[in-house]
Amino acid sequence: MLKNAVLIGLSLLVSLATLVPLASAQDDPLAAWRPAFDPSGAQYTYILSNIDHPAIAGIGVGYRIRDKVWERSEGRLYVDFRPLAQLGGERDVLQKLRLGAIHGMMCSSVAAANLSPRLGIVNLPFVIETFEKLEKFRNTPELFDEFAAAAHAQGVTVVDFTSYGPYGWATTTPVASLADAGKVNFRIAEAPVNTDLYRAWGFKFTVMPWPDVHQALQTGVINGLDHTLIVCSITRKFDVARYFTPLNYAQGLYIHMINRRWLEQLPEDLRKILVETIQEESAEARRLGRIQIEEETARAREAGVTFVEFPAAERERLKEMAAPVYEKWSERIGSDYFEKVRARLGD
C-alpha cells in the first residue's frame, strides 16, 4: 500500500509540474511541498540547496528527507530544503557550502567537478553509464569511500547521490549520426569535464547557465541540449526540442554534499539520524528515478517527441574520440583510483 502511494504521489507531482509553467512569477511551484508541521521550534536547521525542480524524483527526495528527519528527531532537526536555485546558481552555492553559509547541497554531478576533480569521474563517458554500474559503484566501499572523501580538503563530504537518468541529446532536428551531431550547437553545463569532452568530440557547443536554456532554444541561439530525458521532459524542453537521441554515455547525478564542520558540530544522535535518512531516501530515489524514466518516456512519446536511434558503431566512435579526456582526467582524478573504478565496473 505504501509503495503504491509513493508511486502515485510521484506521478501526481510530475503531472503538476508539467501542467504548471515553472517560470511563472504569479504561481508558487513549491506549494504542494510545504511541510505539514511548524519548523519554528527546531533546535537545529540544516539548509539544503538544489538548482532544479522537485518533481524530479532525484530532487523531490529532499522533501522526504525533511519529513523523515523531523519525525525521527522528534522536531529537533529541521531540513530546510531549497530547490529551484533559491539560494543561487551552483557555482555560487558551492562556494557558500565550502564556507558553511549553506550546510548542504544536492549538486549536479556536472558541476561537482568544480569542487574536486575526483567527483568528475561520474561524468566521464561510458564509465558509469548504466544503472547497474551506478549501483555497483555506490555499494562498493572501496570505490564509493574515496569518492565520498574527494572534497574533504575543501571542507565538504559526500553522503550519497540520486540519479536524474542517463544523458542524451534533445534537439530541434534529428541526430542519428556523428555527421548530424556536427550540425548542432549543443548547450552544455558549466562543467570542466563536459567542456573537455565536447572539444574532444569536435562538436560545436555553448556553455550556458541552466536558467537561460529554454529561451536560447526558443530563439535558436542553440538547437541542441546535452541532458537527460527526465529533466528535458519535466522542464518542458521538449516543447521546443522535438527530437531525443538516447546516447546514454553517463548518468546524471545529484550529489548530496554536507559542510564537514557543520556536520561534526551537530549532536551525535542527530548526525546519525540525518546521515542514515539521507542514505535510505537516496537509495529509494534512485529506484524511483528508474520508474520515472519510463513514465517520462511515455509522456514524451504521447506528446509527439521523436526518439532517434544512434548507431552502436557511432557510439563506439564517440568512446574512441574521448581518449584525450580519459588521459587528462585520469591524472586529475588519480590514475590508480580511475583504473580501479573501471576494472571493478567491468570496463
Coordinates of C-alpha atoms in Angstrom, one line a residue:
M1 CA 0.0 0.0 0.0
L2 CA 2.8 2.5 1.0
K3 CA 4.8 1.6 -2.1
N4 CA 1.8 2.3 -4.4
A5 CA 1.1 5.5 -2.6
V6 CA 4.7 6.7 -3.2
L7 CA 4.5 5.9 -6.9
I8 CA 1.1 7.5 -7.3
G9 CA 2.3 10.6 -5.4
L10 CA 5.4 10.8 -7.6
S11 CA 3.3 10.6 -10.8
L12 CA 1.0 13.3 -9.4
L13 CA 3.8 15.7 -8.6
V14 CA 5.3 15.1 -12.1
S15 CA 1.9 15.8 -13.7
L16 CA 1.5 19.0 -11.7
A17 CA 5.0 20.2 -12.7
T18 CA 4.2 19.5 -16.3
L19 CA 0.9 21.4 -16.3
V20 CA 2.2 24.5 -14.4
P21 CA 4.7 26.8 -16.1
L22 CA 7.9 26.6 -14.0
A23 CA 8.9 30.2 -14.6
S24 CA 5.6 31.9 -13.7
A25 CA 6.2 34.6 -11.1
Q26 CA 2.5 34.5 -10.1
D27 CA 2.4 30.8 -9.1
D28 CA 4.1 29.1 -6.2
P29 CA 5.7 26.0 -7.8
L30 CA 6.5 24.6 -4.3
A31 CA 3.1 25.0 -2.7
A32 CA 2.5 21.2 -2.9
W33 CA 5.6 20.6 -0.8
R34 CA 5.1 22.8 2.2
P35 CA 5.7 21.0 5.5
A36 CA 2.7 19.7 7.4
F37 CA 4.4 20.9 10.6
D38 CA 5.7 24.1 12.1
P39 CA 9.5 24.1 12.0
S40 CA 10.0 27.2 14.1
G41 CA 10.7 25.3 17.3
A42 CA 13.6 23.2 15.8
Q43 CA 16.8 23.3 17.8
Y44 CA 18.9 22.9 14.6
T45 CA 18.3 23.7 11.0
Y46 CA 20.0 22.1 8.0
I47 CA 19.9 24.4 5.0
L48 CA 19.9 22.2 1.8
S49 CA 20.2 23.7 -1.7
N50 CA 19.4 22.4 -5.2
I51 CA 19.0 24.1 -8.5
D52 CA 16.2 22.2 -10.2
H53 CA 12.5 21.2 -9.7
P54 CA 11.4 18.7 -7.0
A55 CA 9.1 16.9 -9.5
I56 CA 12.3 15.1 -10.5
A57 CA 12.5 12.1 -8.2
G58 CA 16.2 12.7 -7.5
I59 CA 15.3 16.2 -6.2
G60 CA 12.0 15.6 -4.5
V61 CA 13.9 13.3 -2.2
G62 CA 14.9 16.5 -0.3
Y63 CA 11.4 16.8 1.0
R64 CA 11.1 13.2 2.0
I65 CA 14.4 13.6 3.9
R66 CA 12.9 16.7 5.5
D67 CA 9.8 15.0 6.8
K68 CA 11.5 11.8 7.9
V69 CA 14.3 13.6 9.8
W70 CA 11.7 15.8 11.5
E71 CA 9.8 12.7 12.7
R72 CA 12.9 10.8 13.7
S73 CA 14.4 13.7 15.6
E74 CA 11.1 14.5 17.3
G75 CA 11.2 18.0 15.9
R76 CA 14.8 18.8 17.0
L77 CA 16.3 19.0 13.4
Y78 CA 14.6 20.8 10.5
V79 CA 15.8 20.2 7.0
D80 CA 15.2 23.5 5.2
F81 CA 15.2 22.3 1.6
R82 CA 15.6 25.0 -1.0
P83 CA 15.2 23.7 -4.6
L84 CA 14.8 25.8 -7.8
A85 CA 18.0 27.7 -7.3
Q86 CA 16.5 29.8 -4.4
L87 CA 20.0 30.1 -2.9
G88 CA 21.8 30.9 -6.1
G89 CA 23.5 29.1 -9.0
E90 CA 25.6 26.0 -8.4
R91 CA 29.0 27.7 -8.6
D92 CA 27.9 30.3 -6.1
V93 CA 26.3 27.7 -3.8
L94 CA 29.4 25.5 -3.9
Q95 CA 31.4 28.4 -2.5
K96 CA 28.8 29.0 0.2
L97 CA 28.9 25.3 1.0
R98 CA 32.7 25.4 1.5
L99 CA 32.4 28.4 3.8
G100 CA 29.5 26.9 5.8
A101 CA 27.0 29.6 4.8
I102 CA 24.9 26.8 3.4
H103 CA 25.1 23.4 5.1
G104 CA 24.2 21.0 2.4
M105 CA 23.8 20.8 -1.4
M106 CA 22.4 18.3 -3.8
C107 CA 24.8 19.3 -6.5
S108 CA 24.6 18.2 -10.1
S109 CA 27.4 15.8 -11.0
V110 CA 28.5 18.0 -13.9
A111 CA 29.1 20.9 -11.6
A112 CA 30.6 18.9 -8.7
A113 CA 34.0 18.5 -10.5
N114 CA 34.5 22.3 -9.9
L115 CA 34.9 21.4 -6.2
S116 CA 37.1 18.3 -6.7
P117 CA 38.3 16.7 -9.9
R118 CA 37.7 13.2 -8.4
L119 CA 34.0 13.9 -8.3
G120 CA 34.2 14.3 -12.1
I121 CA 34.6 10.5 -12.6
V122 CA 30.9 10.0 -12.8
N123 CA 30.7 12.3 -15.8
L124 CA 33.4 10.7 -17.9
P125 CA 31.8 9.0 -20.9
F126 CA 31.0 5.3 -20.8
V127 CA 32.5 4.7 -17.3
I128 CA 29.4 4.7 -15.0
E129 CA 26.8 5.0 -17.7
T130 CA 24.2 2.3 -16.6
F131 CA 22.0 2.0 -13.6
E132 CA 23.7 -1.3 -12.8
K133 CA 27.2 0.2 -12.8
L134 CA 25.9 3.1 -10.8
E135 CA 24.5 0.8 -8.0
K136 CA 27.7 -1.2 -8.0
F137 CA 29.8 1.9 -7.7
R138 CA 27.6 3.2 -4.8
N139 CA 27.6 -0.1 -3.0
T140 CA 31.3 -1.0 -3.3
P141 CA 33.0 0.7 -0.3
E142 CA 36.5 0.8 -1.8
L143 CA 35.1 2.8 -4.7
F144 CA 32.5 5.0 -3.0
D145 CA 34.5 5.8 0.1
E146 CA 37.2 7.5 -1.9
F147 CA 34.6 9.4 -3.9
A148 CA 32.9 10.5 -0.7
A149 CA 36.2 11.8 0.7
A150 CA 37.2 13.6 -2.6
A151 CA 36.3 17.1 -1.3
H152 CA 37.4 16.7 2.3
A153 CA 40.2 19.2 1.7
Q154 CA 37.6 21.7 0.7
G155 CA 35.7 21.1 4.0
V156 CA 32.9 19.1 2.3
T157 CA 31.9 15.4 2.5
V158 CA 29.7 13.4 0.1
V159 CA 27.0 11.4 1.9
D160 CA 25.2 9.9 -1.1
F161 CA 23.7 10.7 -4.5
T162 CA 20.5 10.3 -6.5
S163 CA 20.0 10.0 -10.3
Y164 CA 18.2 12.0 -12.9
G165 CA 18.8 9.5 -15.6
P166 CA 21.2 8.8 -18.5
Y167 CA 22.3 11.6 -20.8
G168 CA 21.2 12.1 -24.3
W169 CA 20.6 14.9 -26.9
A170 CA 17.4 16.9 -27.1
T171 CA 17.5 18.7 -30.5
T172 CA 15.3 20.6 -32.9
T173 CA 16.5 18.4 -35.8
P174 CA 17.0 14.6 -35.7
V175 CA 20.5 13.4 -34.7
A176 CA 21.1 9.9 -35.9
S177 CA 24.9 10.1 -36.7
L178 CA 28.1 11.9 -36.0
A179 CA 27.5 13.9 -39.1
D180 CA 24.1 15.0 -37.8
A181 CA 25.6 15.9 -34.5
G182 CA 28.3 18.0 -36.2
K183 CA 25.5 20.4 -37.4
V184 CA 24.1 21.1 -33.9
N185 CA 25.1 23.7 -31.4
F186 CA 24.8 21.9 -28.1
R187 CA 24.2 23.6 -24.8
I188 CA 26.4 22.0 -22.2
A189 CA 26.7 22.7 -18.5
E190 CA 29.2 25.0 -16.8
A191 CA 31.4 22.0 -16.1
P192 CA 35.0 21.2 -16.9
V193 CA 34.6 17.5 -17.9
N194 CA 31.8 18.4 -20.4
T195 CA 33.9 21.2 -21.9
D196 CA 36.8 18.8 -22.5
L197 CA 34.5 16.1 -23.8
Y198 CA 32.8 18.2 -26.4
R199 CA 36.1 19.6 -27.6
A200 CA 37.4 16.0 -28.0
W201 CA 34.3 15.1 -29.9
G202 CA 34.7 18.1 -32.1
F203 CA 31.1 19.3 -31.8
K204 CA 30.0 22.9 -31.6
F205 CA 28.9 23.8 -28.1
T206 CA 27.8 26.7 -25.9
V207 CA 28.4 26.7 -22.2
M208 CA 25.3 28.2 -20.7
P209 CA 23.7 28.6 -17.2
W210 CA 20.6 26.4 -16.9
P211 CA 18.1 29.2 -16.4
D212 CA 18.9 30.6 -19.9
V213 CA 18.4 27.3 -21.8
H214 CA 14.7 27.5 -22.6
Q215 CA 14.8 30.9 -24.2
A216 CA 18.0 30.0 -26.0
L217 CA 16.2 27.0 -27.6
Q218 CA 13.2 29.1 -28.5
T219 CA 15.3 31.8 -30.2
G220 CA 17.7 29.5 -31.9
V221 CA 20.8 30.5 -30.1
I222 CA 21.2 26.8 -29.5
N223 CA 19.5 23.9 -31.3
G224 CA 20.6 21.1 -29.1
L225 CA 20.8 20.2 -25.4
D226 CA 23.0 17.7 -23.6
H227 CA 20.9 16.5 -20.8
T228 CA 18.7 13.6 -19.6
L229 CA 15.2 12.7 -20.7
I230 CA 13.7 13.2 -17.3
V231 CA 14.9 16.8 -17.0
C232 CA 14.1 17.7 -20.6
S233 CA 10.5 16.3 -20.2
I234 CA 9.7 17.8 -16.8
T235 CA 11.2 21.2 -17.5
R236 CA 9.4 21.3 -20.9
K237 CA 12.4 21.5 -23.2
F238 CA 10.6 19.1 -25.5
D239 CA 8.1 21.9 -26.2
V240 CA 10.9 23.2 -28.5
A241 CA 13.4 20.4 -29.0
R242 CA 11.1 17.7 -30.6
Y243 CA 13.8 15.0 -31.1
F244 CA 15.6 13.0 -28.5
T245 CA 18.7 10.8 -29.1
P246 CA 19.2 8.5 -26.0
L247 CA 23.0 8.5 -26.1
N248 CA 23.4 7.0 -22.6
Y249 CA 27.0 8.0 -22.2
A250 CA 26.8 9.0 -18.5
Q251 CA 24.3 9.0 -15.5
G252 CA 23.2 12.4 -14.3
L253 CA 23.5 12.6 -10.5
Y254 CA 22.6 14.9 -7.7
I255 CA 25.5 14.5 -5.3
H256 CA 24.4 15.1 -1.7
M257 CA 27.3 17.1 0.0
I258 CA 27.5 18.5 3.5
N259 CA 29.8 21.0 5.1
R260 CA 32.0 18.9 7.4
R261 CA 32.4 21.4 10.2
W262 CA 28.6 21.9 10.4
L263 CA 28.0 18.1 10.4
E264 CA 30.6 17.5 13.1
Q265 CA 29.2 20.1 15.3
L266 CA 25.7 18.5 15.1
P267 CA 24.9 16.3 18.2
E268 CA 25.9 12.7 17.5
D269 CA 22.3 11.3 17.6
L270 CA 21.1 13.9 15.2
R271 CA 24.1 13.4 12.9
K272 CA 23.3 9.7 12.8
I273 CA 19.6 10.4 12.0
L274 CA 20.5 12.8 9.2
V275 CA 23.1 10.7 7.5
E276 CA 21.1 7.5 7.7
T277 CA 18.0 9.1 6.4
I278 CA 19.8 10.7 3.5
Q279 CA 21.3 7.3 2.6
E280 CA 18.0 5.4 2.9
E281 CA 16.0 8.0 0.9
S282 CA 18.7 8.4 -1.7
A283 CA 18.6 4.7 -2.5
E284 CA 14.8 4.9 -2.8
A285 CA 15.1 7.9 -5.0
R286 CA 17.4 6.1 -7.4
R287 CA 14.8 3.3 -7.6
L288 CA 12.0 5.8 -8.3
G289 CA 14.2 7.5 -10.8
R290 CA 14.3 4.4 -13.0
I291 CA 10.5 4.3 -12.9
Q292 CA 10.3 8.0 -13.7
I293 CA 12.3 7.4 -16.9
E294 CA 9.7 5.0 -18.2
E295 CA 6.9 7.4 -17.2
E296 CA 8.6 10.4 -18.9
T297 CA 9.5 8.4 -22.0
A298 CA 5.8 7.5 -22.4
R299 CA 4.8 11.1 -21.7
A300 CA 7.2 12.4 -24.3
R301 CA 6.1 9.9 -27.0
E302 CA 2.5 10.8 -26.4
A303 CA 3.4 14.5 -26.8
G304 CA 4.9 13.7 -30.2
V305 CA 8.6 13.7 -29.4
T306 CA 10.5 11.6 -31.9
F307 CA 13.1 9.2 -30.4
V308 CA 16.1 8.8 -32.7
E309 CA 18.4 5.7 -32.5
F310 CA 22.1 6.3 -32.5
P311 CA 24.1 3.5 -34.2
A312 CA 26.3 1.4 -31.9
A313 CA 29.3 1.9 -34.2
E314 CA 28.9 5.6 -34.0
R315 CA 28.6 5.4 -30.2
E316 CA 31.8 3.4 -30.1
R317 CA 33.5 6.0 -32.2
L318 CA 32.5 8.6 -29.5
K319 CA 34.2 6.5 -26.9
E320 CA 37.4 6.3 -29.0
M321 CA 37.3 10.1 -29.6
A322 CA 37.2 10.6 -25.8
A323 CA 40.6 9.1 -25.3
P324 CA 42.3 12.5 -24.6
V325 CA 39.6 13.2 -21.9
Y326 CA 40.3 9.9 -20.2
E327 CA 44.0 10.6 -20.2
K328 CA 43.6 14.2 -18.8
W329 CA 41.1 13.3 -16.2
S330 CA 42.8 10.1 -15.1
E331 CA 45.7 12.3 -14.0
R332 CA 43.4 14.8 -12.2
I333 CA 41.2 12.1 -10.6
G334 CA 44.2 9.9 -9.7
S335 CA 45.2 7.2 -12.1
D336 CA 45.1 4.4 -9.6
Y337 CA 41.6 5.2 -8.5
F338 CA 40.4 5.8 -12.1
E339 CA 41.7 2.4 -13.2
K340 CA 40.3 0.7 -10.1
V341 CA 36.8 2.1 -10.9
R342 CA 37.0 0.9 -14.5
A343 CA 38.2 -2.5 -13.5
R344 CA 35.6 -3.1 -10.8
L345 CA 32.8 -1.9 -13.0
G346 CA 33.8 -4.2 -15.9
D347 CA 35.2 -1.6 -18.3

